[in-house]
Amino acid sequence: MNIKSTKTWIIIFAAVLIICTAAFLLLKHSGVQGTTAVIRVNGEVYEKIDLNAVAVAYDMEISTEFGYNKLHIEHDGISVIDADCRDHICMSQGKVSKAGVPIVCLPHKLTVEIEGGDIDA
């Protein structure tokens, strides 16, 4: 292989790497900020919360036949801060604020999803 051919491949590789990095960053930060939190227990809507209307953060306790969860609601998202399930995966998922990123507590059959925003399908 000659030097000219090697330089060409290095330039092509660098260009592809830059394009892939830019695409990843754009996709990662392109999530749509949601406006409504939908809380479901056993597939049924338990409550809908308009996050734009939340002026002061507050906590909500959900006690059902499946278990106990405590949610922290803010104007920019919602999180599970306490639960009596064994694994506490729902608590480790952190705060969600973008549409399409749910919080799930399987033992308690609880899901928290953000809806709203303009999503083009």
PDB file of C-alpha atoms in Angstrom:
ATOM      1  CA  MET A   1       0.000   0.000   0.000  1.00  0.00           C
ATOM      2  CA  ASN A   2       1.371   3.406  -0.828  1.00  0.00           C
ATOM      3  CA  ILE A   3       1.304   6.513   1.397  1.00  0.00           C
ATOM      4  CA  LYS A   4      -1.283   8.343  -0.728  1.00  0.00           C
ATOM      5  CA  SER A   5      -3.750   5.457  -0.382  1.00  0.00           C
ATOM      6  CA  THR A   6      -3.207   5.275   3.396  1.00  0.00           C
ATOM      7  CA  LYS A   7      -3.875   9.022   3.804  1.00  0.00           C
ATOM      8  CA  THR A   8      -7.092   8.682   1.804  1.00  0.00           C
ATOM      9  CA  TRP A   9      -8.360   5.898   4.061  1.00  0.00           C
ATOM     10  CA  ILE A  10      -7.470   7.874   7.199  1.00  0.00           C
ATOM     11  CA  ILE A  11      -9.433  10.874   5.892  1.00  0.00           C
ATOM     12  CA  ILE A  12     -12.427   8.679   4.993  1.00  0.00           C
ATOM     13  CA  PHE A  13     -12.359   6.998   8.407  1.00  0.00           C
ATOM     14  CA  ALA A  14     -12.136  10.364  10.220  1.00  0.00           C
ATOM     15  CA  ALA A  15     -15.057  11.764   8.192  1.00  0.00           C
ATOM     16  CA  VAL A  16     -17.241   8.730   8.935  1.00  0.00           C
ATOM     17  CA  LEU A  17     -16.342   8.944  12.629  1.00  0.00           C
ATOM     18  CA  ILE A  18     -17.280  12.645  12.782  1.00  0.00           C
ATOM     19  CA  ILE A  19     -20.588  12.036  10.984  1.00  0.00           C
ATOM     20  CA  CYS A  20     -21.502   9.132  13.293  1.00  0.00           C
ATOM     21  CA  THR A  21     -20.641  11.138  16.415  1.00  0.00           C
ATOM     22  CA  ALA A  22     -22.713  14.110  15.235  1.00  0.00           C
ATOM     23  CA  ALA A  23     -25.691  11.864  14.419  1.00  0.00           C
ATOM     24  CA  PHE A  24     -25.500  10.187  17.832  1.00  0.00           C
ATOM     25  CA  LEU A  25     -25.426  13.517  19.669  1.00  0.00           C
ATOM     26  CA  LEU A  26     -28.340  14.899  17.657  1.00  0.00           C
ATOM     27  CA  LEU A  27     -30.476  11.819  18.278  1.00  0.00           C
ATOM     28  CA  LYS A  28     -29.615  11.702  21.971  1.00  0.00           C
ATOM     29  CA  HIS A  29     -30.672  15.289  22.584  1.00  0.00           C
ATOM     30  CA  SER A  30     -33.659  15.372  20.239  1.00  0.00           C
ATOM     31  CA  GLY A  31     -36.212  13.863  22.651  1.00  0.00           C
ATOM     32  CA  VAL A  32     -39.418  15.842  22.878  1.00  0.00           C
ATOM     33  CA  GLN A  33     -40.178  17.490  26.197  1.00  0.00           C
ATOM     34  CA  GLY A  34     -43.524  16.121  27.319  1.00  0.00           C
ATOM     35  CA  THR A  35     -46.341  18.027  28.951  1.00  0.00           C
ATOM     36  CA  THR A  36     -48.538  15.375  30.581  1.00  0.00           C
ATOM     37  CA  ALA A  37     -47.541  12.565  32.940  1.00  0.00           C
ATOM     38  CA  VAL A  38     -49.817   9.539  32.673  1.00  0.00           C
ATOM     39  CA  ILE A  39     -49.734   7.168  35.647  1.00  0.00           C
ATOM     40  CA  ARG A  40     -51.150   3.697  35.066  1.00  0.00           C
ATOM     41  CA  VAL A  41     -51.709   0.826  37.477  1.00  0.00           C
ATOM     42  CA  ASN A  42     -52.444  -2.592  35.993  1.00  0.00           C
ATOM     43  CA  GLY A  43     -52.889  -0.950  32.581  1.00  0.00           C
ATOM     44  CA  GLU A  44     -55.646   1.414  33.755  1.00  0.00           C
ATOM     45  CA  VAL A  45     -55.113   5.182  33.949  1.00  0.00           C
ATOM     46  CA  TYR A  46     -54.699   6.079  37.619  1.00  0.00           C
ATOM     47  CA  GLU A  47     -54.083   9.798  37.105  1.00  0.00           C
ATOM     48  CA  LYS A  48     -52.990  12.334  34.492  1.00  0.00           C
ATOM     49  CA  ILE A  49     -50.887  15.309  35.569  1.00  0.00           C
ATOM     50  CA  ASP A  50     -50.316  18.429  33.472  1.00  0.00           C
ATOM     51  CA  LEU A  51     -46.652  19.153  34.183  1.00  0.00           C
ATOM     52  CA  ASN A  52     -46.977  22.706  32.840  1.00  0.00           C
ATOM     53  CA  ALA A  53     -49.422  23.443  35.669  1.00  0.00           C
ATOM     54  CA  VAL A  54     -47.040  22.276  38.429  1.00  0.00           C
ATOM     55  CA  ALA A  55     -45.780  25.461  40.085  1.00  0.00           C
ATOM     56  CA  VAL A  56     -44.396  23.814  43.234  1.00  0.00           C
ATOM     57  CA  ALA A  57     -42.934  20.303  43.330  1.00  0.00           C
ATOM     58  CA  TYR A  58     -44.910  17.779  45.360  1.00  0.00           C
ATOM     59  CA  ASP A  59     -45.018  14.079  46.243  1.00  0.00           C
ATOM     60  CA  MET A  60     -47.830  11.650  45.454  1.00  0.00           C
ATOM     61  CA  GLU A  61     -48.355   8.323  47.195  1.00  0.00           C
ATOM     62  CA  ILE A  62     -49.898   5.445  45.282  1.00  0.00           C
ATOM     63  CA  SER A  63     -51.101   2.517  47.383  1.00  0.00           C
ATOM     64  CA  THR A  64     -52.858  -0.299  45.566  1.00  0.00           C
ATOM     65  CA  GLU A  65     -53.399  -4.002  46.045  1.00  0.00           C
ATOM     66  CA  PHE A  66     -50.091  -4.488  44.191  1.00  0.00           C
ATOM     67  CA  GLY A  67     -47.950  -2.287  46.451  1.00  0.00           C
ATOM     68  CA  TYR A  68     -46.807   1.202  47.407  1.00  0.00           C
ATOM     69  CA  ASN A  69     -44.957   3.800  45.310  1.00  0.00           C
ATOM     70  CA  LYS A  70     -44.170   7.433  46.057  1.00  0.00           C
ATOM     71  CA  LEU A  71     -43.731   9.780  43.100  1.00  0.00           C
ATOM     72  CA  HIS A  72     -42.014  13.171  43.060  1.00  0.00           C
ATOM     73  CA  ILE A  73     -43.676  15.523  40.575  1.00  0.00           C
ATOM     74  CA  GLU A  74     -41.975  18.656  39.246  1.00  0.00           C
ATOM     75  CA  HIS A  75     -42.736  20.973  36.327  1.00  0.00           C
ATOM     76  CA  ASP A  76     -39.911  19.394  34.331  1.00  0.00           C
ATOM     77  CA  GLY A  77     -40.470  15.708  35.088  1.00  0.00           C
ATOM     78  CA  ILE A  78     -41.509  12.939  37.431  1.00  0.00           C
ATOM     79  CA  SER A  79     -39.633  10.244  39.378  1.00  0.00           C
ATOM     80  CA  VAL A  80     -40.260   7.385  41.810  1.00  0.00           C
ATOM     81  CA  ILE A  81     -38.610   8.227  45.137  1.00  0.00           C
ATOM     82  CA  ASP A  82     -39.900   5.370  47.307  1.00  0.00           C
ATOM     83  CA  ALA A  83     -41.370   1.914  46.760  1.00  0.00           C
ATOM     84  CA  ASP A  84     -41.894  -1.261  48.747  1.00  0.00           C
ATOM     85  CA  CYS A  85     -40.930  -3.616  45.913  1.00  0.00           C
ATOM     86  CA  ARG A  86     -37.880  -5.854  46.356  1.00  0.00           C
ATOM     87  CA  ASP A  87     -35.620  -4.615  43.566  1.00  0.00           C
ATOM     88  CA  HIS A  88     -36.304  -0.819  43.508  1.00  0.00           C
ATOM     89  CA  ILE A  89     -35.540  -0.645  39.787  1.00  0.00           C
ATOM     90  CA  CYS A  90     -38.289   1.960  39.421  1.00  0.00           C
ATOM     91  CA  MET A  91     -36.416   4.233  41.833  1.00  0.00           C
ATOM     92  CA  SER A  92     -33.121   3.853  39.982  1.00  0.00           C
ATOM     93  CA  GLN A  93     -34.641   4.958  36.666  1.00  0.00           C
ATOM     94  CA  GLY A  94     -34.427   8.600  37.758  1.00  0.00           C
ATOM     95  CA  LYS A  95     -36.533  11.512  36.585  1.00  0.00           C
ATOM     96  CA  VAL A  96     -38.261  11.288  33.212  1.00  0.00           C
ATOM     97  CA  SER A  97     -39.220  14.371  31.272  1.00  0.00           C
ATOM     98  CA  LYS A  98     -39.262  13.293  27.638  1.00  0.00           C
ATOM     99  CA  ALA A  99     -42.014  11.524  25.747  1.00  0.00           C
ATOM    100  CA  GLY A 100     -41.360   7.859  25.086  1.00  0.00           C
ATOM    101  CA  VAL A 101     -39.190   7.186  28.160  1.00  0.00           C
ATOM    102  CA  PRO A 102     -41.305   5.355  30.782  1.00  0.00           C
ATOM    103  CA  ILE A 103     -40.732   4.458  34.412  1.00  0.00           C
ATOM    104  CA  VAL A 104     -41.873   0.895  35.103  1.00  0.00           C
ATOM    105  CA  CYS A 105     -42.404  -0.966  38.384  1.00  0.00           C
ATOM    106  CA  LEU A 106     -43.283  -4.499  37.295  1.00  0.00           C
ATOM    107  CA  PRO A 107     -44.080  -5.928  40.761  1.00  0.00           C
ATOM    108  CA  HIS A 108     -46.631  -3.148  41.352  1.00  0.00           C
ATOM    109  CA  LYS A 109     -47.878  -3.049  37.742  1.00  0.00           C
ATOM    110  CA  LEU A 110     -47.118   0.698  37.684  1.00  0.00           C
ATOM    111  CA  THR A 111     -46.062   2.691  34.638  1.00  0.00           C
ATOM    112  CA  VAL A 112     -45.374   6.401  34.401  1.00  0.00           C
ATOM    113  CA  GLU A 113     -45.170   7.847  30.901  1.00  0.00           C
ATOM    114  CA  ILE A 114     -44.771  11.356  29.592  1.00  0.00           C
ATOM    115  CA  GLU A 115     -47.037  12.329  26.715  1.00  0.00           C
ATOM    116  CA  GLY A 116     -47.255  15.482  24.698  1.00  0.00           C
ATOM    117  CA  GLY A 117     -45.014  17.569  22.517  1.00  0.00           C
ATOM    118  CA  ASP A 118     -44.868  17.426  18.747  1.00  0.00           C
ATOM    119  CA  ILE A 119     -43.578  14.103  17.498  1.00  0.00           C
ATOM    120  CA  ASP A 120     -43.446  13.454  13.763  1.00  0.00           C
ATOM    121  CA  ALA A 121     -44.094   9.833  12.910  1.00  0.00           C
TER     122      ALA A 121
END
